[in-house]
C-alpha cells in the first residue's frame, strides 16, 4: 500500500478480521445444470453420507429435495410443462386423494418418469450417482414434487424470503460471510442446507 492509503485504525481493523476474508465464486443455475460439477464439489456432496442427518431423518436431507426439484425442472425444460399437470398444462391439479382415477394415474406416471429418468440425470450432473447420498433418495421424493405441481406456499416463501433478506444485508454492509451458493429449505421438516453446486 502506498503511504497514507489507509489509516492505522483501518489497518488494525483489517488485520484483526483478515481471517474472515473470503472469495466466493458461485455458478449460476444454468451452469449448474449444464454439466458435471467439478470433482471438489462432488466430493463435498459425497461427504454428506459421512455426516448423518439429525433427528429429522435421512429422507429430509435438503439436498435430496433439491435433486428432485431439479429433475422436475429438467422435465419442464424438455416437455414444456411441470410434471403433475393434469392433461399437461390444463390447469392446477387437485389433491391426489381427491383426484379421479385418470388424474391419479397421470400423476403416478409423471412421478415414475421423474424417478426413473430425470433424478438419475441430476445425480449424474452433480457427480454423486452411485454414492451413499444417491441411495437416500426414494420414489417418495419424486411423488411429492410431482404432487405439489410447482406450488409456492406462502409460509415457505416467507421463510426463504427472510433468509434472502439476511444474505442481502450481509452483502450490502460487507459484514459477515454470505452463504456460498445454493440454499435449500425443506418445509416438511423445517430444515435448511447450503450446498456448493
PDB file of C-alpha atoms in Angstrom:
ATOM      1  CA  UNK A   1       0.000   0.000   0.000  1.00  0.00           C
ATOM      2  CA  UNK A   2       1.236   3.481  -0.748  1.00  0.00           C
ATOM      3  CA  UNK A   3       1.907   5.643   2.285  1.00  0.00           C
ATOM      4  CA  UNK A   4      -1.278   7.253   3.568  1.00  0.00           C
ATOM      5  CA  UNK A   5      -3.607   4.914   1.588  1.00  0.00           C
ATOM      6  CA  UNK A   6      -5.064   3.523   4.807  1.00  0.00           C
ATOM      7  CA  UNK A   7      -5.034   4.859   8.317  1.00  0.00           C
ATOM      8  CA  UNK A   8      -3.583   2.995  11.249  1.00  0.00           C
ATOM      9  CA  UNK A   9      -7.058   2.238  12.616  1.00  0.00           C
ATOM     10  CA  UNK A  10      -8.189   0.755   9.273  1.00  0.00           C
ATOM     11  CA  UNK A  11      -5.099  -1.442   9.097  1.00  0.00           C
ATOM     12  CA  UNK A  12      -5.602  -2.583  12.676  1.00  0.00           C
ATOM     13  CA  UNK A  13      -9.252  -3.487  11.918  1.00  0.00           C
ATOM     14  CA  UNK A  14      -8.264  -5.300   8.716  1.00  0.00           C
ATOM     15  CA  UNK A  15      -5.547  -7.332  10.444  1.00  0.00           C
ATOM     16  CA  UNK A  16      -7.910  -8.181  13.295  1.00  0.00           C
ATOM     17  CA  UNK A  17     -10.560  -9.502  10.877  1.00  0.00           C
ATOM     18  CA  UNK A  18      -8.461 -10.845   7.975  1.00  0.00           C
ATOM     19  CA  UNK A  19      -9.268 -14.466   8.866  1.00  0.00           C
ATOM     20  CA  UNK A  20     -12.835 -13.759   7.729  1.00  0.00           C
ATOM     21  CA  UNK A  21     -11.847 -12.592   4.235  1.00  0.00           C
ATOM     22  CA  UNK A  22     -13.324 -14.956   1.667  1.00  0.00           C
ATOM     23  CA  UNK A  23     -13.546 -15.146  -2.088  1.00  0.00           C
ATOM     24  CA  UNK A  24     -16.862 -16.623  -3.087  1.00  0.00           C
ATOM     25  CA  UNK A  25     -17.246 -17.734  -6.701  1.00  0.00           C
ATOM     26  CA  UNK A  26     -20.618 -19.281  -7.435  1.00  0.00           C
ATOM     27  CA  UNK A  27     -22.132 -20.889 -10.505  1.00  0.00           C
ATOM     28  CA  UNK A  28     -25.465 -19.870 -11.961  1.00  0.00           C
ATOM     29  CA  UNK A  29     -28.353 -22.347 -12.041  1.00  0.00           C
ATOM     30  CA  UNK A  30     -27.814 -22.623 -15.798  1.00  0.00           C
ATOM     31  CA  UNK A  31     -24.145 -23.536 -15.315  1.00  0.00           C
ATOM     32  CA  UNK A  32     -25.108 -25.948 -12.551  1.00  0.00           C
ATOM     33  CA  UNK A  33     -27.358 -27.953 -14.886  1.00  0.00           C
ATOM     34  CA  UNK A  34     -25.167 -27.597 -17.988  1.00  0.00           C
ATOM     35  CA  UNK A  35     -22.506 -30.038 -16.926  1.00  0.00           C
ATOM     36  CA  UNK A  36     -20.965 -32.061 -14.131  1.00  0.00           C
ATOM     37  CA  UNK A  37     -19.863 -30.288 -11.006  1.00  0.00           C
ATOM     38  CA  UNK A  38     -16.116 -30.268 -10.542  1.00  0.00           C
ATOM     39  CA  UNK A  39     -14.548 -33.060  -8.511  1.00  0.00           C
ATOM     40  CA  UNK A  40     -14.200 -30.901  -5.361  1.00  0.00           C
ATOM     41  CA  UNK A  41     -17.906 -30.100  -5.273  1.00  0.00           C
ATOM     42  CA  UNK A  42     -18.901 -33.718  -5.927  1.00  0.00           C
ATOM     43  CA  UNK A  43     -16.639 -34.814  -3.062  1.00  0.00           C
ATOM     44  CA  UNK A  44     -18.269 -32.286  -0.707  1.00  0.00           C
ATOM     45  CA  UNK A  45     -21.683 -33.684  -1.626  1.00  0.00           C
ATOM     46  CA  UNK A  46     -20.475 -37.263  -1.073  1.00  0.00           C
ATOM     47  CA  UNK A  47     -19.241 -36.261   2.394  1.00  0.00           C
ATOM     48  CA  UNK A  48     -22.868 -35.785   3.432  1.00  0.00           C
ATOM     49  CA  UNK A  49     -23.009 -39.553   3.820  1.00  0.00           C
ATOM     50  CA  UNK A  50     -20.287 -39.319   6.479  1.00  0.00           C
ATOM     51  CA  UNK A  51     -22.267 -36.695   8.397  1.00  0.00           C
ATOM     52  CA  UNK A  52     -25.552 -38.417   9.235  1.00  0.00           C
ATOM     53  CA  UNK A  53     -28.636 -36.208   9.378  1.00  0.00           C
ATOM     54  CA  UNK A  54     -30.083 -35.105  12.676  1.00  0.00           C
ATOM     55  CA  UNK A  55     -33.359 -36.071  14.248  1.00  0.00           C
ATOM     56  CA  UNK A  56     -35.358 -35.261  11.097  1.00  0.00           C
ATOM     57  CA  UNK A  57     -34.172 -38.398   9.283  1.00  0.00           C
ATOM     58  CA  UNK A  58     -32.299 -39.107   6.108  1.00  0.00           C
ATOM     59  CA  UNK A  59     -35.343 -38.634   3.861  1.00  0.00           C
ATOM     60  CA  UNK A  60     -35.463 -34.940   4.777  1.00  0.00           C
ATOM     61  CA  UNK A  61     -31.878 -34.006   3.856  1.00  0.00           C
ATOM     62  CA  UNK A  62     -32.431 -30.799   1.828  1.00  0.00           C
ATOM     63  CA  UNK A  63     -30.073 -31.922  -0.959  1.00  0.00           C
ATOM     64  CA  UNK A  64     -32.417 -34.805  -1.815  1.00  0.00           C
ATOM     65  CA  UNK A  65     -35.296 -32.402  -2.327  1.00  0.00           C
ATOM     66  CA  UNK A  66     -33.103 -30.160  -4.462  1.00  0.00           C
ATOM     67  CA  UNK A  67     -32.270 -33.158  -6.686  1.00  0.00           C
ATOM     68  CA  UNK A  68     -35.987 -33.966  -7.042  1.00  0.00           C
ATOM     69  CA  UNK A  69     -36.922 -30.355  -7.869  1.00  0.00           C
ATOM     70  CA  UNK A  70     -34.049 -30.056 -10.375  1.00  0.00           C
ATOM     71  CA  UNK A  71     -35.311 -33.273 -12.005  1.00  0.00           C
ATOM     72  CA  UNK A  72     -38.728 -31.640 -12.393  1.00  0.00           C
ATOM     73  CA  UNK A  73     -37.085 -28.561 -13.910  1.00  0.00           C
ATOM     74  CA  UNK A  74     -35.319 -30.743 -16.490  1.00  0.00           C
ATOM     75  CA  UNK A  75     -38.664 -32.407 -17.250  1.00  0.00           C
ATOM     76  CA  UNK A  76     -40.273 -28.994 -17.683  1.00  0.00           C
ATOM     77  CA  UNK A  77     -37.463 -27.767 -19.945  1.00  0.00           C
ATOM     78  CA  UNK A  78     -37.894 -30.776 -22.222  1.00  0.00           C
ATOM     79  CA  UNK A  79     -41.685 -31.124 -22.207  1.00  0.00           C
ATOM     80  CA  UNK A  80     -42.814 -27.540 -21.679  1.00  0.00           C
ATOM     81  CA  UNK A  81     -44.914 -28.292 -18.582  1.00  0.00           C
ATOM     82  CA  UNK A  82     -44.104 -29.022 -14.952  1.00  0.00           C
ATOM     83  CA  UNK A  83     -44.807 -32.672 -14.036  1.00  0.00           C
ATOM     84  CA  UNK A  84     -48.102 -33.194 -12.267  1.00  0.00           C
ATOM     85  CA  UNK A  85     -50.236 -31.001 -14.518  1.00  0.00           C
ATOM     86  CA  UNK A  86     -53.313 -32.989 -15.455  1.00  0.00           C
ATOM     87  CA  UNK A  87     -53.587 -33.087 -19.202  1.00  0.00           C
ATOM     88  CA  UNK A  88     -50.149 -31.469 -19.286  1.00  0.00           C
ATOM     89  CA  UNK A  89     -50.978 -27.850 -18.889  1.00  0.00           C
ATOM     90  CA  UNK A  90     -54.776 -27.894 -18.478  1.00  0.00           C
ATOM     91  CA  UNK A  91     -54.703 -26.303 -15.017  1.00  0.00           C
ATOM     92  CA  UNK A  92     -53.562 -26.900 -11.480  1.00  0.00           C
ATOM     93  CA  UNK A  93     -54.073 -30.382 -10.081  1.00  0.00           C
ATOM     94  CA  UNK A  94     -56.331 -31.287  -7.205  1.00  0.00           C
ATOM     95  CA  UNK A  95     -55.090 -33.159  -4.163  1.00  0.00           C
ATOM     96  CA  UNK A  96     -54.085 -36.723  -5.039  1.00  0.00           C
ATOM     97  CA  UNK A  97     -56.692 -38.144  -2.697  1.00  0.00           C
ATOM     98  CA  UNK A  98     -59.476 -36.086  -4.283  1.00  0.00           C
ATOM     99  CA  UNK A  99     -58.343 -36.733  -7.859  1.00  0.00           C
ATOM    100  CA  UNK A 100     -60.136 -39.175 -10.110  1.00  0.00           C
ATOM    101  CA  UNK A 101     -58.575 -42.378 -11.363  1.00  0.00           C
ATOM    102  CA  UNK A 102     -57.363 -40.784 -14.592  1.00  0.00           C
ATOM    103  CA  UNK A 103     -55.651 -37.917 -12.782  1.00  0.00           C
ATOM    104  CA  UNK A 104     -54.108 -40.227 -10.185  1.00  0.00           C
ATOM    105  CA  UNK A 105     -52.741 -42.435 -12.978  1.00  0.00           C
ATOM    106  CA  UNK A 106     -51.282 -39.360 -14.742  1.00  0.00           C
ATOM    107  CA  UNK A 107     -49.582 -38.215 -11.524  1.00  0.00           C
ATOM    108  CA  UNK A 108     -48.190 -41.695 -10.898  1.00  0.00           C
ATOM    109  CA  UNK A 109     -46.879 -41.849 -14.496  1.00  0.00           C
ATOM    110  CA  UNK A 110     -45.161 -38.460 -14.131  1.00  0.00           C
ATOM    111  CA  UNK A 111     -43.684 -39.462 -10.747  1.00  0.00           C
ATOM    112  CA  UNK A 112     -42.358 -42.705 -12.225  1.00  0.00           C
ATOM    113  CA  UNK A 113     -40.735 -40.819 -15.105  1.00  0.00           C
ATOM    114  CA  UNK A 114     -39.134 -38.321 -12.703  1.00  0.00           C
ATOM    115  CA  UNK A 115     -37.871 -41.191 -10.540  1.00  0.00           C
ATOM    116  CA  UNK A 116     -36.529 -43.434 -13.297  1.00  0.00           C
ATOM    117  CA  UNK A 117     -35.255 -40.909 -15.858  1.00  0.00           C
ATOM    118  CA  UNK A 118     -34.705 -37.410 -14.516  1.00  0.00           C
ATOM    119  CA  UNK A 119     -33.428 -37.989 -10.966  1.00  0.00           C
ATOM    120  CA  UNK A 120     -30.557 -40.209 -12.201  1.00  0.00           C
ATOM    121  CA  UNK A 121     -29.625 -37.486 -14.719  1.00  0.00           C
ATOM    122  CA  UNK A 122     -29.444 -34.842 -11.975  1.00  0.00           C
ATOM    123  CA  UNK A 123     -27.411 -37.151  -9.722  1.00  0.00           C
ATOM    124  CA  UNK A 124     -25.020 -37.632 -12.636  1.00  0.00           C
ATOM    125  CA  UNK A 125     -24.768 -33.858 -13.211  1.00  0.00           C
ATOM    126  CA  UNK A 126     -23.882 -33.351  -9.533  1.00  0.00           C
ATOM    127  CA  UNK A 127     -21.348 -36.197  -9.677  1.00  0.00           C
ATOM    128  CA  UNK A 128     -22.996 -38.201  -6.882  1.00  0.00           C
ATOM    129  CA  UNK A 129     -24.638 -41.024  -8.855  1.00  0.00           C
ATOM    130  CA  UNK A 130     -23.924 -44.290  -7.048  1.00  0.00           C
ATOM    131  CA  UNK A 131     -22.870 -42.569  -3.806  1.00  0.00           C
ATOM    132  CA  UNK A 132     -24.474 -43.117  -0.408  1.00  0.00           C
ATOM    133  CA  UNK A 133     -26.292 -39.797  -0.800  1.00  0.00           C
ATOM    134  CA  UNK A 134     -27.863 -41.060  -4.050  1.00  0.00           C
ATOM    135  CA  UNK A 135     -29.141 -44.139  -2.204  1.00  0.00           C
ATOM    136  CA  UNK A 136     -31.041 -41.920   0.243  1.00  0.00           C
ATOM    137  CA  UNK A 137     -33.367 -40.514  -2.422  1.00  0.00           C
ATOM    138  CA  UNK A 138     -36.545 -42.549  -2.834  1.00  0.00           C
ATOM    139  CA  UNK A 139     -39.520 -42.670  -5.142  1.00  0.00           C
ATOM    140  CA  UNK A 140     -41.435 -40.800  -2.403  1.00  0.00           C
ATOM    141  CA  UNK A 141     -39.361 -37.701  -3.211  1.00  0.00           C
ATOM    142  CA  UNK A 142     -40.479 -37.896  -6.855  1.00  0.00           C
ATOM    143  CA  UNK A 143     -44.121 -38.453  -5.871  1.00  0.00           C
ATOM    144  CA  UNK A 144     -44.110 -35.423  -3.555  1.00  0.00           C
ATOM    145  CA  UNK A 145     -42.541 -32.964  -6.018  1.00  0.00           C
ATOM    146  CA  UNK A 146     -44.914 -34.088  -8.768  1.00  0.00           C
ATOM    147  CA  UNK A 147     -47.891 -33.811  -6.426  1.00  0.00           C
ATOM    148  CA  UNK A 148     -47.111 -30.259  -5.390  1.00  0.00           C
ATOM    149  CA  UNK A 149     -47.032 -29.072  -9.046  1.00  0.00           C
ATOM    150  CA  UNK A 150     -44.527 -26.211  -8.508  1.00  0.00           C
ATOM    151  CA  UNK A 151     -46.750 -24.553  -5.905  1.00  0.00           C
ATOM    152  CA  UNK A 152     -45.295 -21.638  -3.975  1.00  0.00           C
ATOM    153  CA  UNK A 153     -46.557 -21.975  -0.433  1.00  0.00           C
ATOM    154  CA  UNK A 154     -46.770 -18.592   1.323  1.00  0.00           C
ATOM    155  CA  UNK A 155     -45.266 -19.643   4.654  1.00  0.00           C
ATOM    156  CA  UNK A 156     -42.267 -21.282   2.978  1.00  0.00           C
ATOM    157  CA  UNK A 157     -41.866 -18.218   0.762  1.00  0.00           C
ATOM    158  CA  UNK A 158     -41.781 -16.046   3.892  1.00  0.00           C
ATOM    159  CA  UNK A 159     -39.012 -18.124   5.495  1.00  0.00           C
ATOM    160  CA  UNK A 160     -36.896 -18.235   2.343  1.00  0.00           C
ATOM    161  CA  UNK A 161     -37.515 -14.505   1.755  1.00  0.00           C
ATOM    162  CA  UNK A 162     -36.253 -13.796   5.277  1.00  0.00           C
ATOM    163  CA  UNK A 163     -33.100 -15.805   4.614  1.00  0.00           C
ATOM    164  CA  UNK A 164     -32.585 -13.936   1.311  1.00  0.00           C
ATOM    165  CA  UNK A 165     -33.024 -10.594   3.096  1.00  0.00           C
ATOM    166  CA  UNK A 166     -30.443 -11.599   5.705  1.00  0.00           C
ATOM    167  CA  UNK A 167     -27.975 -12.510   2.948  1.00  0.00           C
ATOM    168  CA  UNK A 168     -28.645  -9.196   1.164  1.00  0.00           C
ATOM    169  CA  UNK A 169     -27.858  -7.313   4.374  1.00  0.00           C
ATOM    170  CA  UNK A 170     -24.558  -9.214   4.643  1.00  0.00           C
ATOM    171  CA  UNK A 171     -23.630  -8.198   1.098  1.00  0.00           C
ATOM    172  CA  UNK A 172     -24.742  -4.577   1.431  1.00  0.00           C
ATOM    173  CA  UNK A 173     -22.998  -3.978   4.755  1.00  0.00           C
ATOM    174  CA  UNK A 174     -19.962  -6.053   3.743  1.00  0.00           C
ATOM    175  CA  UNK A 175     -20.064  -7.701   7.139  1.00  0.00           C
ATOM    176  CA  UNK A 176     -20.133 -11.413   7.817  1.00  0.00           C
ATOM    177  CA  UNK A 177     -19.659 -14.139   5.235  1.00  0.00           C
ATOM    178  CA  UNK A 178     -22.655 -14.791   2.973  1.00  0.00           C
ATOM    179  CA  UNK A 179     -23.805 -18.304   2.103  1.00  0.00           C
ATOM    180  CA  UNK A 180     -21.736 -19.840  -0.627  1.00  0.00           C
ATOM    181  CA  UNK A 181     -24.032 -20.814  -3.472  1.00  0.00           C
ATOM    182  CA  UNK A 182     -27.305 -22.723  -3.040  1.00  0.00           C
ATOM    183  CA  UNK A 183     -29.611 -22.595  -0.012  1.00  0.00           C
ATOM    184  CA  UNK A 184     -32.305 -25.260   0.133  1.00  0.00           C
ATOM    185  CA  UNK A 185     -35.130 -25.152   2.679  1.00  0.00           C
ATOM    186  CA  UNK A 186     -37.179 -28.269   3.344  1.00  0.00           C
ATOM    187  CA  UNK A 187     -40.514 -27.031   4.681  1.00  0.00           C
ATOM    188  CA  UNK A 188     -41.673 -30.533   5.629  1.00  0.00           C
ATOM    189  CA  UNK A 189     -39.025 -30.884   8.336  1.00  0.00           C
ATOM    190  CA  UNK A 190     -38.129 -27.152   8.669  1.00  0.00           C
ATOM    191  CA  UNK A 191     -34.521 -27.918   7.800  1.00  0.00           C
ATOM    192  CA  UNK A 192     -32.191 -25.892   5.580  1.00  0.00           C
ATOM    193  CA  UNK A 193     -28.901 -26.656   3.913  1.00  0.00           C
ATOM    194  CA  UNK A 194     -26.253 -24.774   1.944  1.00  0.00           C
ATOM    195  CA  UNK A 195     -24.590 -26.584  -0.957  1.00  0.00           C
ATOM    196  CA  UNK A 196     -21.800 -25.561  -3.323  1.00  0.00           C
ATOM    197  CA  UNK A 197     -23.062 -26.849  -6.651  1.00  0.00           C
TER     198      UNK A 197
END
